[in-house]
Structure formats: C-alpha cells, structure tokens
Short mmCIF file of C-alpha atoms in Angstrom, two decimals:
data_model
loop_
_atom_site.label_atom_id
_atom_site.label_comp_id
_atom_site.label_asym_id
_atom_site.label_seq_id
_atom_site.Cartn_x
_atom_site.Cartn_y
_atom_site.Cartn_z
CA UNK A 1 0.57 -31.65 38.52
CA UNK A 2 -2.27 -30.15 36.24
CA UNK A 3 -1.34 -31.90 32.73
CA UNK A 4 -3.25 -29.01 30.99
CA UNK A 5 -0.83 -26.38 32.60
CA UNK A 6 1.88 -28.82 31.87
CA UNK A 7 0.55 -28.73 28.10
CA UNK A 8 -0.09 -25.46 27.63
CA UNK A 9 3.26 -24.43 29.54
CA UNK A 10 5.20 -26.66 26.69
CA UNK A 11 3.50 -25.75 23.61
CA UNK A 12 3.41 -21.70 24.43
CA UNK A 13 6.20 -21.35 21.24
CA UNK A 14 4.18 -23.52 19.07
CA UNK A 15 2.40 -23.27 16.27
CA UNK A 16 -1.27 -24.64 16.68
CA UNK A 17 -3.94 -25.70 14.51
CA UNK A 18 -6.79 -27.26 15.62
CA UNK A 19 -8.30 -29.54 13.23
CA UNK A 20 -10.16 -32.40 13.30
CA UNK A 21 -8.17 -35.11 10.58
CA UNK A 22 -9.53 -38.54 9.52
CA UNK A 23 -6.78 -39.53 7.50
CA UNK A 24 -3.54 -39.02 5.90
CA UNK A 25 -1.60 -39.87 2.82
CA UNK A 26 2.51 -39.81 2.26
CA UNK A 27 3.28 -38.29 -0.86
CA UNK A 28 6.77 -37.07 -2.34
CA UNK A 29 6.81 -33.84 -0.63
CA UNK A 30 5.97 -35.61 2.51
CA UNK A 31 3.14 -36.50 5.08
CA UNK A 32 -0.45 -34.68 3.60
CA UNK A 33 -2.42 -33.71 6.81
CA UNK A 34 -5.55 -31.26 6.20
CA UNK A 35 -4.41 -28.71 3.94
CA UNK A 36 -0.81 -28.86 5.19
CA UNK A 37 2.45 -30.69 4.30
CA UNK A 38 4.74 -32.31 6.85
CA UNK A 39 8.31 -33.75 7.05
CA UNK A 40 7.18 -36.08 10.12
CA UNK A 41 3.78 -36.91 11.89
CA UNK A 42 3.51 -38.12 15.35
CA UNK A 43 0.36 -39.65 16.46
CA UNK A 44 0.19 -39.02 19.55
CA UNK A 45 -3.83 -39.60 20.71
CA UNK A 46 -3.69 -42.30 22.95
CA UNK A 47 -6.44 -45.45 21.86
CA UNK A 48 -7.35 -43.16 18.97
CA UNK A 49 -4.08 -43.20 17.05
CA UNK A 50 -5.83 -46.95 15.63
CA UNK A 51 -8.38 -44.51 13.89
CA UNK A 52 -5.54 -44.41 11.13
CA UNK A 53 -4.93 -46.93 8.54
CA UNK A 54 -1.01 -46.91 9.41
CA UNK A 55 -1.49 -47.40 13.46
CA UNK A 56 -4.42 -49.94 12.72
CA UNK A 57 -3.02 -52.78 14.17
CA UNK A 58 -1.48 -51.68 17.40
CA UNK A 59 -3.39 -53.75 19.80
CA UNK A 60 -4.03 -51.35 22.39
CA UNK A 61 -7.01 -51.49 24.76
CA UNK A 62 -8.95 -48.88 27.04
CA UNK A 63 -8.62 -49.46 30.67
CA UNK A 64 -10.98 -47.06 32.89
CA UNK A 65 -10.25 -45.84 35.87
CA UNK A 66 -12.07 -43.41 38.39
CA UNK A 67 -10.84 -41.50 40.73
CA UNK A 68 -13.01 -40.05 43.99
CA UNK A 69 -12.59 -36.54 45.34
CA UNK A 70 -12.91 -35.78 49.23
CA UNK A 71 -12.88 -33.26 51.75
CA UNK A 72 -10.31 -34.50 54.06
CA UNK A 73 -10.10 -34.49 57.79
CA UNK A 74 -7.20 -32.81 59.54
CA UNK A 75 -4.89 -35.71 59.67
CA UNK A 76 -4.79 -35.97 55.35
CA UNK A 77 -4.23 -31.56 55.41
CA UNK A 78 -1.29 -32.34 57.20
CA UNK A 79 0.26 -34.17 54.61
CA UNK A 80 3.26 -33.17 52.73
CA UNK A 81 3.60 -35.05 49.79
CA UNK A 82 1.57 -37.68 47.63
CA UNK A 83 0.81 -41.49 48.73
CA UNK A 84 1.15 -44.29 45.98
CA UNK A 85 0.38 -47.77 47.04
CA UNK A 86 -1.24 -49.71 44.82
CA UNK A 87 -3.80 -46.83 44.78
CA UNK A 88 -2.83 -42.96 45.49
CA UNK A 89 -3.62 -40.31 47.41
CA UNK A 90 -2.73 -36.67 46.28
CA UNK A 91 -2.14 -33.64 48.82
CA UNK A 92 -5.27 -31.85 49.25
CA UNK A 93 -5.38 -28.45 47.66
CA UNK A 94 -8.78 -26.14 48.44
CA UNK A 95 -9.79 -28.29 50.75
CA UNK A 96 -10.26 -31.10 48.06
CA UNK A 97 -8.17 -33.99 47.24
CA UNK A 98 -7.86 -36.59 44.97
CA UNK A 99 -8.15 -40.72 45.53
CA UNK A 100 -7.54 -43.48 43.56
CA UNK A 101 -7.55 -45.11 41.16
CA UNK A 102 -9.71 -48.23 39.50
CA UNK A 103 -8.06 -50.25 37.15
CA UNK A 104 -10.82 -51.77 34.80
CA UNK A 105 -10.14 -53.14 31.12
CA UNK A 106 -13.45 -54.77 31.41
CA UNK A 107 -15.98 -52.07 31.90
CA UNK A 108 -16.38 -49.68 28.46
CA UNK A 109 -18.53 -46.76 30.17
CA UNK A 110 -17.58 -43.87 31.71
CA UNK A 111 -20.90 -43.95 34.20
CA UNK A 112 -20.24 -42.91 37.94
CA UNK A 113 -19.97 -45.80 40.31
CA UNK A 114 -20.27 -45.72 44.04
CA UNK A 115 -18.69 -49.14 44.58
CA UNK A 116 -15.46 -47.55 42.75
CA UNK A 117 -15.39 -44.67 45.38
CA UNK A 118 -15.85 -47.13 47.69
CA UNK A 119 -13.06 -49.27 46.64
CA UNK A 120 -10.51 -46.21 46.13
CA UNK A 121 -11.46 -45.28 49.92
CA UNK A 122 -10.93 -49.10 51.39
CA UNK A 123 -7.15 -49.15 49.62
CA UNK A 124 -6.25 -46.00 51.44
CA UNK A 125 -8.17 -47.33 54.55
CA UNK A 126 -6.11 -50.05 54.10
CA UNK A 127 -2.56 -47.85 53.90
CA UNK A 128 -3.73 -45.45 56.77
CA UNK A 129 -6.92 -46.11 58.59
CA UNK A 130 -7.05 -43.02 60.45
CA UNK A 131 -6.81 -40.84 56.88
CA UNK A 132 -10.61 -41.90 56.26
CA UNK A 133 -11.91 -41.36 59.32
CA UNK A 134 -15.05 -38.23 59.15
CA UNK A 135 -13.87 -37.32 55.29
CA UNK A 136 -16.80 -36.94 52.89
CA UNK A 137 -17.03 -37.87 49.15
CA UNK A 138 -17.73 -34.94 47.05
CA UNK A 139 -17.14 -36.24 43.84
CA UNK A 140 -15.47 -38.50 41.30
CA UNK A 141 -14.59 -38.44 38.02
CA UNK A 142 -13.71 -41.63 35.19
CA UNK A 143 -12.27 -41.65 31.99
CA UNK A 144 -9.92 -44.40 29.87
CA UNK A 145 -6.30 -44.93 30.03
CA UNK A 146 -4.89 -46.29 26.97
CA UNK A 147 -2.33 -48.98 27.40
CA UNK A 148 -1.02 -51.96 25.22
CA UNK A 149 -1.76 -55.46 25.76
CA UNK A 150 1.83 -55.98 27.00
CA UNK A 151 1.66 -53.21 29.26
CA UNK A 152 4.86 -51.22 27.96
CA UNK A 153 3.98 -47.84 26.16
CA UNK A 154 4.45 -47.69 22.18
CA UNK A 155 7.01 -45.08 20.96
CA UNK A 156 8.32 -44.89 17.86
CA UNK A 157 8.67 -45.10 13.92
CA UNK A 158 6.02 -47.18 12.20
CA UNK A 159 7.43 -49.85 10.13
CA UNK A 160 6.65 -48.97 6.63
CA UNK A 161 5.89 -45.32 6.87
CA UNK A 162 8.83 -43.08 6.52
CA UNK A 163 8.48 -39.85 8.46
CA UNK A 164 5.34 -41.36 10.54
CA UNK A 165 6.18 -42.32 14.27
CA UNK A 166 3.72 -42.80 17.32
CA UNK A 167 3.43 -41.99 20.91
CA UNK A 168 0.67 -43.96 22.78
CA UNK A 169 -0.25 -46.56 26.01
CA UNK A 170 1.37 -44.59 28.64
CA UNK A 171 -1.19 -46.06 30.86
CA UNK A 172 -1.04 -44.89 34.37
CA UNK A 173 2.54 -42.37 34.01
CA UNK A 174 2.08 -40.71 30.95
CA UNK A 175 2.60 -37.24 32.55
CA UNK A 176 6.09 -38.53 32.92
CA UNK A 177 6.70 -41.14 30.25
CA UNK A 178 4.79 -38.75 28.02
CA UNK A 179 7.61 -36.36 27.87
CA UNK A 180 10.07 -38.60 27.57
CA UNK A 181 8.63 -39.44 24.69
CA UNK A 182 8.62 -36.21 23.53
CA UNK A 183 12.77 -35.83 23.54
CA UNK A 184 13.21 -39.08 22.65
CA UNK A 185 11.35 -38.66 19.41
CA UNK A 186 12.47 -35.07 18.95
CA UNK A 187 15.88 -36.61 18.82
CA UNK A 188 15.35 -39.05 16.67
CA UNK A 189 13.67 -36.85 13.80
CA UNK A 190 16.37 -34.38 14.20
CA UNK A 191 19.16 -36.98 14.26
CA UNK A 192 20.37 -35.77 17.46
CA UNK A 193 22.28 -38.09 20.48
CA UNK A 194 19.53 -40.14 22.17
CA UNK A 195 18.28 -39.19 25.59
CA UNK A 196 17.43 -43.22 26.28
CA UNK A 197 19.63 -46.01 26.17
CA UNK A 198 19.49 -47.97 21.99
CA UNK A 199 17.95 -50.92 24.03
CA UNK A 200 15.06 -49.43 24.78
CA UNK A 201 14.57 -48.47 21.29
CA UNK A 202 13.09 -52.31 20.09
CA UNK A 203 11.86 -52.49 23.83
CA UNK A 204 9.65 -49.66 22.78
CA UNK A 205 9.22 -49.99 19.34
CA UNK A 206 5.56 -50.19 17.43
CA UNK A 207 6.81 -52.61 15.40
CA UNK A 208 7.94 -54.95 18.36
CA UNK A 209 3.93 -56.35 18.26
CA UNK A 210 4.94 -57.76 14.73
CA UNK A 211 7.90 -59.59 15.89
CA UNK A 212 6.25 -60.88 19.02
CA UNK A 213 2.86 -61.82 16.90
CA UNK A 214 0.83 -59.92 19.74
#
C-alpha cells in the first residue's frame, strides 16, 4: 500500500490549504487557524501535534525504525502475499522489495545504519533461511514512528478545548488505525452512530494520560 496514493486517493474532494501554523486560539466563532475560522480542528501530525499549547502534554515519544530494500532471489518473486513476524517482508514489486523493520526509541537520528540492514535481514533469515540466500541490499530508508508511552494510539477530544480533537501514536499500523480514526472522529463531530464500540472511546481517549497520571 503506497500511503501517499492512499492520501491523495481520500482527500481528491477536499479542500486544501497548505500552510504552515504555529498556533491557534478558540474564540466565539470558533477555532482561529491562519486566516481561517473553524467549527472543529483535528491535529492530526503525529509527535508534532505537542508543538501546540493544547496537545502539550501528551507524552508521546519518537521511535525510529529503518527499513532495508533488496533485490530478491527467485524464491522471495514467488511470493504471493506479505510476511509479518516480528519483522516483515513485503512482495517485491520492480524487482525491489521491502524488509523490516527496527524498533528504536533510543536512537534520535535518522543516519543510515548497516547493522540495522543487517538485523532486518537475520529476522527474515530467521523466518525463511532460503529467502536470503544471493539477495543484495540496495538500499534503506529510516524515519520516526510516533507512538505513546502506553503503546495505544491517542484519538479523540481534548479535555478542555471544545471543538479541538487529536489523532496521533499509531505507531507501526497507522495506515489502518489511521482511518479508523478518521470515521470514528468524523462521527463524532457530526453526531452520527459510532463505527467503534463506546468502550473504546476512554480506551482511546487523550485525556485517559490524566486519569492514569502517565
């Protein structure tokens, strides 16, 4: 799945602006962001949603992760759908595919390491030993996750902030949790039936951290 296509697919009736906003103030009419006026805000930029006063204390942490890109030998061409176990391995598509991935809250760089590719090729070496065999490493790629310090991703209305809610820390799954997020919010602006059960709502509440003192 290309979460750009994805994107892009999903927001073709939508209204963009692209604007770069530091900060936001409720007022009467409703949420001031930039020049414009909204009914409801969703933050909904992963680690960077703590950049605003009103999301400031969600503790949420980077975790990097790389991922290493091979060309495969005949054995991975043949396969017909994606490997997860404990690490993945995605189908190969123009003669590339896709391993992975590290899973490290401790390192704060995004700086190319061999040992990573190295480790993402032992776990699938591990799985199926005869996948690695002759394959070549022909890139790799890191970036950050975002993800909360209990692990569970943070949807919801802020406490406090009427008309503000937040969609962050989908870790590892947001291209599915992501969207789910999306009609579950949706729903709950518009004060339509809810597409999750009402437990998860204080499972996944931003305001569960205050209860819990994390």
């Amino acid at each position: 799945v290309s979460p750009k296509l994805v994107t892009q697919f999903l927001a073709r009736s939508a209204r963009l602006v692209t604007e770069e906003i530091h900060s936001m103030t409720r007022t009467e009419r409703g949420w001031t962001v930039g020049g414009d006026i909204y009914d409801a805000v969703i933050l909904a930029g992963g680690i960077d949603v703590t950049k605003f006063a009103q999301a400031a204390h969600l503790p949420l942490q980077k975790i990097r992760g790389q991922v290493t890109l091979i060309r495969p030998n005949e054995l991975h061409s043949r396969l017909k759908t994606n490997l997860c176990y404990g690490g993945y391995c995605g189908r190969a598509a123009e003669d590339t595919a896709v391993i992975g991935s590290t899973f490290q809250h401790w390192i704060t760089d995004v700086s190319l390491r061999a040992e990573d590719d190295a480790d993402n090729v032992q776990k699938l070496s591990a799985v199926v030993p005869d996948m690695v065999a002759g394959i070549a490493i022909i890139g790799a790629r890191a970036s950050f996750r975002c993800a909360a310090k209990d692990r569970v991703p943070v949807i919801g209305d802020i406490a406090g902030h009427d008309g503000l809610y937040v969609s962050t820390a989908h870790g590892s799954h947001g291209i599915v949790s992501s969207l789910i997020a999306a009609e579950y919010l949706a729903a709950k602006i518009y004060g339509e039936p809810q597409i999750l059960p009402t437990s998860l709502d204080r499972f996944l509440s931003p305001n569960r951290f205050k209860r819990l003192r994390i």
